Amino acid sequence: MRGCLLVKNIGTLQTATGNSVRCGSAQGENTKLENAAILIKDGMIEEITCDGELPKSAGAAGLVLDAEGNLVTPGLVDAHTHLVFGGYRQNEIPLKLKGASYVDILKAGGGILDTVKKTRRASFEELYEKSTGFLDEMLALGVTACEAKSGYGLDFENEIKQLEVLKKIAEEHPIDIVATYMGAHAVPEEYKGKPDEYISMVCGTVMPYVAENGLAEYCDVFCEDSAFNVGQSREYLLCAKACGFGLKIHADEIEAIGGSKLAGELRAASAEHLIATDEEGIEALSKSGTVAVLLPGTSFYLGKQYAPARRMIELGVPVALATDFNPGSCPSLNLQLIINMACLKYKMTPEEILTAVTINAACAVGRGGAIGTLEKGKQGDLVVWDAKDMETLCYRFGSNLALQVIKKGELV
Ligand code: IZC
Ligand code: ZN
């Protein structure tokens, strides 16, 4: 039957279960089925079997894929990317080597503001081509869904241009895309020294347009000394809530100025980075059920400490992992590398990590009911790995171990 795929001879099928976040000890619980098979019909998982048994309607499969005893997991979900941008920032390398920090570069008018200039200059087509190329690379690495933020336009025309690019790509590319409007990423040059006026403009003009036109599901703010303070971040997020958006916060990336506590207060869907988060911040997140989206690639690239992931898991905060793919603080879209870092730097177990890059990441972008686990009724998104177990994914680094990526039951 067309539209029916059987993946057989799976050495281990490893997955978290359920539609909601897993925290505490449940973050480390995975189901592991040996000698398994999975049948996907019309893009959805129809049946999963194990111990050498085949699904009842296996004979109806139009296509059979032999996993040759390898590991199969759900498709990976990258819950935090800045996918659409003009130019690159390799020109910052000599400055970094001389000791300039991320904030030094931003304060000197570079960093995000440099990417804003390049994104404003880029045409819709250029951004569309470039972002599509990135998504192709992500898909080949095993990522079947991702979140993507605007935030390099910082004016009406160019923020909408970025979001329209995402809309078109979402219609055409196999990867599922969840769009986030990040109008509060930095104070643009034309509002220099006037962040309050900028936030008023965003809340009065751009955000309502984004809402009315269904161009994003979430709003995100860079809550940081060098960007927006807690008061400005609160104003932006309260406006976002009133417009019906889910809330995300870049919190405690450089300094803990109160971003994680604000995430807790507003019951944000997710708080991202959390490199400098203190005990109070972690407690605020654990009370509100906010997903901590941790980005170890950024700690690596900025030479910073690593977020206190073990303490978060201990205190019951659901942890997700993502790349933070962007031209300045993490120019890598390789979520497999993030898996290695989470194990070696955060000391997360392979099971906790799988949960973090699948169901918890899916929940951070509001897709826990559709993706993130391999269970009957979920989308048929999975990866056959050149590995027998999750330990190998934590161990081998720098190679692409995805052998076969399947999106909605199609080989991609
Ligand atoms: O372009 O620098 N942290 N935003 C907040 C970023 C990093 C992306 C960038
Ligand atoms: Zn980011």
CSV table of C-alpha atoms and ligand atoms in Angstrom, one decimal:
chain,number,residue,atom,x,y,z
A,1,MET,CA,0.0,0.0,0.0
A,2,ARG,CA,1.3,3.5,-0.9
A,3,GLY,CA,1.9,5.7,2.1
A,4,CYS,CA,2.7,2.7,4.3
A,5,LEU,CA,6.3,2.1,5.6
A,6,LEU,CA,7.6,-0.8,7.6
A,7,VAL,CA,10.9,-0.3,9.4
A,8,LYS,CA,12.1,-3.8,10.6
A,9,ASN,CA,15.0,-5.4,12.3
A,10,ILE,CA,15.5,-2.5,14.7
A,11,GLY,CA,18.2,-3.6,17.3
A,12,THR,CA,16.8,-1.2,19.9
A,13,LEU,CA,13.9,1.2,19.6
A,14,GLN,CA,14.5,3.8,22.3
A,15,THR,CA,12.0,6.5,23.2
A,16,ALA,CA,10.4,8.5,26.0
A,17,THR,CA,6.7,8.1,26.3
A,18,GLY,CA,3.7,10.4,26.7
A,19,ASN,CA,2.6,13.8,25.4
A,20,SER,CA,3.9,16.0,28.2
A,21,VAL,CA,7.2,17.1,29.7
A,22,ARG,CA,9.2,14.6,31.7
A,23,CYS,CA,11.1,15.9,34.7
A,24,GLY,CA,13.0,14.7,37.8
A,25,SER,CA,13.7,11.0,37.6
A,26,ALA,CA,11.1,10.6,34.8
A,27,GLN,CA,13.4,12.6,32.6
A,28,GLY,CA,15.8,9.6,32.7
A,29,GLU,CA,13.1,6.9,31.9
A,30,ASN,CA,13.1,5.6,28.4
A,31,THR,CA,11.4,2.6,26.9
A,32,LYS,CA,13.8,0.3,25.1
A,33,LEU,CA,12.3,-2.4,22.8
A,34,GLU,CA,14.6,-5.0,21.4
A,35,ASN,CA,14.3,-6.6,17.9
A,36,ALA,CA,11.5,-4.1,17.1
A,37,ALA,CA,9.6,-3.0,14.1
A,38,ILE,CA,7.4,0.0,13.4
A,39,LEU,CA,4.7,0.5,10.8
A,40,ILE,CA,3.8,4.0,9.7
A,41,LYS,CA,0.7,4.6,7.7
A,42,ASP,CA,-0.3,7.9,6.1
A,43,GLY,CA,2.5,9.7,8.0
A,44,MET,CA,1.3,8.4,11.4
A,45,ILE,CA,2.6,5.6,13.6
A,46,GLU,CA,0.2,2.6,13.3
A,47,GLU,CA,1.9,-0.1,15.3
A,48,ILE,CA,5.1,-0.9,17.1
A,49,THR,CA,6.2,-4.5,17.9
A,50,CYS,CA,9.2,-6.1,19.5
A,51,ASP,CA,11.0,-9.4,20.2
A,52,GLY,CA,11.0,-10.3,16.5
A,53,GLU,CA,7.2,-10.0,16.0
A,54,LEU,CA,6.0,-8.0,13.0
A,55,PRO,CA,3.0,-5.5,13.0
A,56,LYS,CA,-0.3,-7.1,12.0
A,57,SER,CA,-0.5,-5.2,8.7
A,58,ALA,CA,3.2,-5.4,7.9
A,59,GLY,CA,2.3,-7.2,4.7
A,60,ALA,CA,0.5,-4.0,3.4
A,61,ALA,CA,3.7,-1.9,3.6
A,62,GLY,CA,4.6,-0.4,0.2
A,63,LEU,CA,8.1,0.1,1.4
A,64,VAL,CA,10.2,-1.9,3.8
A,65,LEU,CA,13.4,-0.5,5.4
A,66,ASP,CA,15.8,-2.9,7.2
A,67,ALA,CA,17.4,-1.1,10.1
A,68,GLU,CA,20.0,-3.9,10.3
A,69,GLY,CA,20.0,-4.2,14.0
A,70,ASN,CA,20.7,-0.5,14.6
A,71,LEU,CA,19.2,2.0,17.1
A,72,VAL,CA,16.0,3.9,16.2
A,73,THR,CA,14.8,7.0,18.1
A,74,PRO,CA,12.2,9.6,17.5
A,75,GLY,CA,13.3,12.4,15.1
A,76,LEU,CA,15.2,15.1,17.0
A,77,VAL,CA,13.6,18.4,17.9
A,78,ASP,CA,15.7,21.5,17.9
A,79,ALA,CA,13.8,23.9,20.3
A,80,HIS,CA,15.9,27.0,19.8
A,81,THR,CA,17.4,28.4,16.6
A,82,HIS,CA,17.9,31.8,15.0
A,83,LEU,CA,17.5,30.2,11.5
A,84,VAL,CA,17.0,33.2,9.3
A,85,PHE,CA,19.8,35.7,9.1
A,86,GLY,CA,21.9,37.7,6.6
A,87,GLY,CA,25.7,37.3,6.4
A,88,TYR,CA,27.9,35.6,9.0
A,89,ARG,CA,30.1,36.9,11.8
A,90,GLN,CA,33.4,35.2,11.2
A,91,ASN,CA,34.9,38.7,11.2
A,92,GLU,CA,34.5,38.6,15.0
A,93,ILE,CA,37.1,35.9,15.3
A,94,PRO,CA,40.2,38.2,15.5
A,95,LEU,CA,38.4,40.3,18.1
A,96,LYS,CA,37.5,37.2,20.2
A,97,LEU,CA,41.2,36.1,20.0
A,98,LYS,CA,42.2,39.5,21.4
A,99,GLY,CA,39.9,38.9,24.4
A,100,ALA,CA,36.7,40.8,23.3
A,101,SER,CA,33.6,39.3,24.9
A,102,TYR,CA,30.2,38.8,23.3
A,103,VAL,CA,28.9,41.9,25.1
A,104,ASP,CA,32.0,44.0,24.2
A,105,ILE,CA,31.3,43.3,20.6
A,106,LEU,CA,27.6,44.0,20.9
A,107,LYS,CA,28.2,47.3,22.8
A,108,ALA,CA,30.6,48.4,20.0
A,109,GLY,CA,27.7,48.1,17.5
A,110,GLY,CA,28.7,44.7,16.3
A,111,GLY,CA,27.2,41.3,17.2
A,112,ILE,CA,23.5,41.1,16.8
A,113,LEU,CA,23.4,44.7,15.3
A,114,ASP,CA,25.9,43.6,12.6
A,115,THR,CA,23.6,40.7,11.7
A,116,VAL,CA,20.6,43.2,11.7
A,117,LYS,CA,22.4,45.3,9.1
A,118,LYS,CA,23.1,42.3,6.9
A,119,THR,CA,19.6,40.9,7.3
A,120,ARG,CA,17.9,44.2,6.4
A,121,ARG,CA,20.0,44.3,3.2
A,122,ALA,CA,19.2,40.7,2.3
A,123,SER,CA,16.3,40.0,0.0
A,124,PHE,CA,13.4,37.6,0.8
A,125,GLU,CA,14.8,35.1,-1.8
A,126,GLU,CA,18.3,35.2,-0.4
A,127,LEU,CA,17.1,34.5,3.1
A,128,TYR,CA,14.8,31.8,1.8
A,129,GLU,CA,17.6,30.0,-0.1
A,130,LYS,CA,20.0,30.3,2.8
A,131,SER,CA,17.6,29.1,5.5
A,132,THR,CA,16.4,26.2,3.3
A,133,GLY,CA,20.1,25.1,3.0
A,134,PHE,CA,20.4,25.1,6.7
A,135,LEU,CA,17.2,23.0,7.1
A,136,ASP,CA,18.5,20.5,4.6
A,137,GLU,CA,21.6,20.1,6.7
A,138,MET,CA,19.6,19.8,9.9
A,139,LEU,CA,17.4,17.1,8.4
A,140,ALA,CA,20.4,15.1,7.3
A,141,LEU,CA,21.6,15.3,10.9
A,142,GLY,CA,18.4,13.7,12.3
A,143,VAL,CA,16.4,16.9,13.1
A,144,THR,CA,12.7,16.6,12.0
A,145,ALA,CA,11.2,19.6,13.8
A,146,CYS,CA,12.7,23.0,14.9
A,147,GLU,CA,11.8,26.3,16.4
A,148,ALA,CA,13.0,29.4,14.5
A,149,LYS,CA,13.1,33.0,15.7
A,150,SER,CA,13.0,36.3,14.0
A,151,GLY,CA,14.9,39.1,15.7
A,152,TYR,CA,17.4,40.4,13.1
A,153,GLY,CA,15.1,42.9,11.4
A,154,LEU,CA,14.1,44.9,14.5
A,155,ASP,CA,11.7,47.0,12.4
A,156,PHE,CA,8.3,46.3,11.0
A,157,GLU,CA,9.3,45.5,7.4
A,158,ASN,CA,12.3,43.3,8.2
A,159,GLU,CA,10.8,41.3,11.1
A,160,ILE,CA,7.8,40.5,8.9
A,161,LYS,CA,10.2,39.6,6.1
A,162,GLN,CA,12.0,37.1,8.3
A,163,LEU,CA,8.7,35.6,9.5
A,164,GLU,CA,7.3,35.4,6.0
A,165,VAL,CA,10.4,33.5,5.0
A,166,LEU,CA,9.7,31.1,7.8
A,167,LYS,CA,6.1,30.8,6.7
A,168,LYS,CA,7.0,29.9,3.1
A,169,ILE,CA,9.7,27.4,4.3
A,170,ALA,CA,7.3,25.8,6.7
A,171,GLU,CA,4.9,25.2,3.8
A,172,GLU,CA,7.6,23.6,1.6
A,173,HIS,CA,10.2,21.9,3.8
A,174,PRO,CA,9.8,18.5,5.4
A,175,ILE,CA,11.0,19.8,8.8
A,176,ASP,CA,8.1,21.1,11.0
A,177,ILE,CA,8.8,24.7,11.9
A,178,VAL,CA,7.5,26.6,14.9
A,179,ALA,CA,8.0,30.3,14.4
A,180,THR,CA,8.8,32.7,17.2
A,181,TYR,CA,8.7,36.5,17.0
A,182,MET,CA,11.8,37.9,18.7
A,183,GLY,CA,11.2,41.7,18.3
A,184,ALA,CA,13.0,42.2,21.6
A,185,HIS,CA,16.4,40.8,20.6
A,186,ALA,CA,18.4,44.0,20.8
A,187,VAL,CA,17.7,47.7,20.7
A,188,PRO,CA,18.2,48.8,17.1
A,189,GLU,CA,20.5,51.7,16.2
A,190,GLU,CA,17.6,54.0,15.4
A,191,TYR,CA,16.3,53.6,19.0
A,192,LYS,CA,19.8,53.7,20.7
A,193,GLY,CA,19.3,54.8,24.3
A,194,LYS,CA,15.5,54.5,24.0
A,195,PRO,CA,14.7,50.9,24.7
A,196,ASP,CA,11.3,51.8,26.3
A,197,GLU,CA,10.2,53.6,23.2
A,198,TYR,CA,11.3,50.7,21.1
A,199,ILE,CA,9.3,48.2,23.2
A,200,SER,CA,6.2,50.5,22.9
A,201,MET,CA,6.6,50.6,19.1
A,202,VAL,CA,7.0,46.8,19.0
A,203,CYS,CA,3.9,46.2,21.3
A,204,GLY,CA,1.8,48.8,19.5
A,205,THR,CA,2.7,48.0,15.9
A,206,VAL,CA,4.6,44.9,15.0
A,207,MET,CA,3.4,42.3,17.5
A,208,PRO,CA,-0.4,42.9,16.8
A,209,TYR,CA,0.3,42.4,13.1
A,210,VAL,CA,2.3,39.2,13.7
A,211,ALA,CA,-0.7,37.9,15.8
A,212,GLU,CA,-3.4,38.9,13.3
A,213,ASN,CA,-1.5,37.3,10.4
A,214,GLY,CA,-0.6,34.1,12.3
A,215,LEU,CA,3.1,34.6,11.6
A,216,ALA,CA,4.3,33.2,14.9
A,217,GLU,CA,3.2,31.1,17.9
A,218,TYR,CA,5.6,32.4,20.5
A,219,CYS,CA,7.3,35.7,21.4
A,220,ASP,CA,10.8,35.8,22.9
A,221,VAL,CA,12.9,38.5,24.6
A,222,PHE,CA,16.6,38.8,25.3
A,223,CYS,CA,16.5,39.7,29.0
A,224,GLU,CA,20.0,40.9,29.7
A,225,ASP,CA,21.8,44.0,30.8
A,226,SER,CA,23.0,44.7,27.3
A,227,ALA,CA,19.5,44.1,25.8
A,228,PHE,CA,16.3,44.5,27.8
A,229,ASN,CA,15.9,44.8,31.6
A,230,VAL,CA,13.3,42.8,33.6
A,231,GLY,CA,10.7,45.6,33.4
A,232,GLN,CA,11.0,46.0,29.7
A,233,SER,CA,11.0,42.2,29.2
A,234,ARG,CA,7.8,41.9,31.4
A,235,GLU,CA,6.1,44.6,29.4
A,236,TYR,CA,6.9,42.8,26.1
A,237,LEU,CA,5.9,39.4,27.4
A,238,LEU,CA,2.6,40.7,28.9
A,239,CYS,CA,1.7,42.2,25.6
A,240,ALA,CA,2.6,38.9,23.9
A,241,LYS,CA,0.4,37.1,26.3
A,242,ALA,CA,-2.5,39.5,25.6
A,243,CYS,CA,-2.0,38.8,21.9
A,244,GLY,CA,-2.3,35.1,22.5
A,245,PHE,CA,1.3,34.1,22.0
A,246,GLY,CA,3.2,31.5,24.1
A,247,LEU,CA,6.1,33.0,26.0
A,248,LYS,CA,9.9,32.3,25.8
A,249,ILE,CA,12.7,34.2,27.5
A,250,HIS,CA,16.5,34.3,26.8
A,251,ALA,CA,17.3,34.3,30.5
A,252,ASP,CA,20.6,34.5,32.4
A,253,GLU,CA,22.8,33.9,29.3
A,254,ILE,CA,25.5,36.3,30.4
A,255,GLU,CA,24.3,37.5,33.8
A,256,ALA,CA,21.4,36.5,36.2
A,257,ILE,CA,19.4,39.8,36.2
A,258,GLY,CA,16.1,38.1,37.0
A,259,GLY,CA,15.1,36.5,33.7
A,260,SER,CA,14.5,33.0,35.1
A,261,LYS,CA,12.4,34.5,37.9
A,262,LEU,CA,10.4,36.4,35.4
A,263,ALA,CA,9.9,33.2,33.4
A,264,GLY,CA,8.5,31.6,36.6
A,265,GLU,CA,6.3,34.6,37.4
A,266,LEU,CA,4.7,34.7,33.9
A,267,ARG,CA,4.6,30.9,33.6
A,268,ALA,CA,6.6,31.1,30.4
A,269,ALA,CA,6.6,28.0,28.2
A,270,SER,CA,10.4,28.0,28.2
A,271,ALA,CA,13.4,29.8,29.6
A,272,GLU,CA,16.5,29.5,27.4
A,273,HIS,CA,20.2,29.5,28.1
A,274,LEU,CA,20.2,29.7,32.0
A,275,ILE,CA,24.0,29.6,32.1
A,276,ALA,CA,24.2,32.0,35.1
A,277,THR,CA,21.0,30.9,36.8
A,278,ASP,CA,21.2,30.7,40.6
A,279,GLU,CA,19.3,28.4,43.1
A,280,GLU,CA,16.4,30.9,43.3
A,281,GLY,CA,16.0,31.0,39.5
A,282,ILE,CA,15.9,27.2,39.3
A,283,GLU,CA,13.2,27.1,42.1
A,284,ALA,CA,11.1,29.6,40.2
A,285,LEU,CA,11.3,27.5,37.1
A,286,SER,CA,10.4,24.3,38.9
A,287,LYS,CA,7.3,25.9,40.5
A,288,SER,CA,6.0,27.1,37.1
A,289,GLY,CA,6.7,24.0,35.1
A,290,THR,CA,8.7,26.1,32.6
A,291,VAL,CA,10.9,24.0,30.3
A,292,ALA,CA,14.6,24.9,30.6
A,293,VAL,CA,16.0,24.9,27.1
A,294,LEU,CA,19.8,24.5,27.6
A,295,LEU,CA,22.2,25.4,24.9
A,296,PRO,CA,25.7,24.0,25.7
A,297,GLY,CA,27.0,25.0,22.2
A,298,THR,CA,26.8,28.6,23.3
A,299,SER,CA,28.8,28.0,26.5
A,300,PHE,CA,31.4,26.2,24.3
A,301,TYR,CA,31.6,29.0,21.7
A,302,LEU,CA,31.6,31.9,24.2
A,303,GLY,CA,34.0,30.1,26.5
A,304,LYS,CA,31.5,30.3,29.4
A,305,GLN,CA,30.5,28.0,32.2
A,306,TYR,CA,27.8,25.4,31.6
A,307,ALA,CA,24.3,25.7,32.9
A,308,PRO,CA,23.6,23.7,36.1
A,309,ALA,CA,21.6,21.0,34.3
A,310,ARG,CA,22.0,18.3,37.1
A,311,ARG,CA,20.6,20.7,39.7
A,312,MET,CA,17.7,21.5,37.5
A,313,ILE,CA,16.8,17.9,37.0
A,314,GLU,CA,17.2,17.3,40.7
A,315,LEU,CA,14.8,20.1,41.5
A,316,GLY,CA,12.2,18.8,38.9
A,317,VAL,CA,12.7,21.3,36.1
A,318,PRO,CA,12.0,19.7,32.7
A,319,VAL,CA,15.2,20.1,30.7
A,320,ALA,CA,15.4,20.3,26.9
A,321,LEU,CA,18.5,20.7,24.8
A,322,ALA,CA,18.9,22.8,21.6
A,323,THR,CA,21.6,24.2,19.4
A,324,ASP,CA,20.9,28.0,19.6
A,325,PHE,CA,22.0,28.0,15.9
A,326,ASN,CA,22.9,31.6,15.1
A,327,PRO,CA,25.7,33.6,13.4
A,328,GLY,CA,27.2,35.0,16.6
A,329,SER,CA,27.2,32.8,19.7
A,330,CYS,CA,26.7,29.3,18.2
A,331,PRO,CA,27.3,28.9,14.5
A,332,SER,CA,26.6,25.2,14.5
A,333,LEU,CA,23.3,23.5,13.7
A,334,ASN,CA,24.5,20.1,14.7
A,335,LEU,CA,22.2,18.8,17.5
A,336,GLN,CA,24.3,15.6,17.7
A,337,LEU,CA,27.2,17.7,18.9
A,338,ILE,CA,24.9,19.1,21.6
A,339,ILE,CA,24.2,15.5,22.7
A,340,ASN,CA,27.9,14.9,23.3
A,341,MET,CA,28.2,18.2,25.2
A,342,ALA,CA,25.2,17.5,27.4
A,343,CYS,CA,26.7,14.2,28.4
A,344,LEU,CA,30.3,15.4,28.9
A,345,LYS,CA,29.7,18.9,30.3
A,346,TYR,CA,26.2,18.7,31.9
A,347,LYS,CA,26.7,15.0,33.0
A,348,MET,CA,23.3,14.1,31.8
A,349,THR,CA,22.7,10.4,31.2
A,350,PRO,CA,22.0,9.1,27.6
A,351,GLU,CA,18.3,8.5,28.6
A,352,GLU,CA,17.9,12.1,30.1
A,353,ILE,CA,19.5,13.4,26.9
A,354,LEU,CA,17.1,11.5,24.6
A,355,THR,CA,14.2,12.9,26.5
A,356,ALA,CA,15.7,16.4,26.3
A,357,VAL,CA,16.1,16.4,22.5
A,358,THR,CA,12.7,14.8,21.8
A,359,ILE,CA,9.6,15.0,24.0
A,360,ASN,CA,10.8,17.9,26.3
A,361,ALA,CA,12.0,19.9,23.3
A,362,ALA,CA,8.6,19.1,21.5
A,363,CYS,CA,6.8,20.4,24.6
A,364,ALA,CA,8.9,23.6,24.7
A,365,VAL,CA,7.4,24.4,21.3
A,366,GLY,CA,3.9,23.2,21.9
A,367,ARG,CA,4.1,20.0,19.9
A,368,GLY,CA,4.1,17.3,22.6
A,369,GLY,CA,0.9,15.8,21.4
A,370,ALA,CA,2.1,15.2,17.9
A,371,ILE,CA,5.9,14.5,18.0
A,372,GLY,CA,8.7,13.7,20.4
A,373,THR,CA,8.0,10.0,21.1
A,374,LEU,CA,7.5,6.8,19.1
A,375,GLU,CA,4.0,5.7,20.0
A,376,LYS,CA,0.8,4.8,18.1
A,377,GLY,CA,-0.9,8.0,16.9
A,378,LYS,CA,2.1,10.2,16.8
A,379,GLN,CA,3.8,11.4,13.6
A,380,GLY,CA,6.1,8.9,11.9
A,381,ASP,CA,9.3,10.9,12.5
A,382,LEU,CA,12.3,8.8,13.3
A,383,VAL,CA,16.0,8.3,12.8
A,384,VAL,CA,17.9,5.0,12.1
A,385,TRP,CA,21.4,5.6,13.7
A,386,ASP,CA,24.8,4.2,12.7
A,387,ALA,CA,24.9,3.0,16.4
A,388,LYS,CA,23.5,0.3,18.5
A,389,ASP,CA,22.7,2.4,21.6
A,390,MET,CA,22.4,6.0,22.8
A,391,GLU,CA,25.8,5.7,24.6
A,392,THR,CA,27.4,5.7,21.1
A,393,LEU,CA,25.6,9.0,20.3
A,394,CYS,CA,27.1,10.5,23.5
A,395,TYR,CA,30.5,9.1,22.6
A,396,ARG,CA,31.3,9.6,18.9
A,397,PHE,CA,31.5,13.3,18.2
A,398,GLY,CA,31.9,15.4,15.0
A,399,SER,CA,30.5,12.7,12.7
A,400,ASN,CA,27.0,12.5,11.4
A,401,LEU,CA,25.7,9.2,12.8
A,402,ALA,CA,22.2,9.5,11.2
A,403,LEU,CA,21.9,6.7,8.7
A,404,GLN,CA,18.3,7.2,7.6
A,405,VAL,CA,15.9,10.0,8.5
A,406,ILE,CA,12.2,9.4,8.2
A,407,LYS,CA,9.7,12.3,8.2
A,408,LYS,CA,6.0,11.5,8.4
A,409,GLY,CA,6.7,8.0,7.1
A,410,GLU,CA,8.8,9.2,4.1
A,411,LEU,CA,12.5,8.6,3.7
A,412,VAL,CA,14.2,12.0,3.4
B,1,IZC,O1,23.1,36.8,17.0
B,1,IZC,O2,24.2,36.9,18.9
B,1,IZC,N1,22.3,35.5,22.4
B,1,IZC,N2,21.1,36.3,20.8
B,1,IZC,C1,21.2,36.3,22.2
B,1,IZC,C2,22.1,35.7,20.2
B,1,IZC,C3,22.9,35.2,21.3
B,1,IZC,C4,22.2,35.6,18.8
B,1,IZC,C5,23.2,36.5,18.2
B,2,ZN,ZN,19.1,32.4,21.2
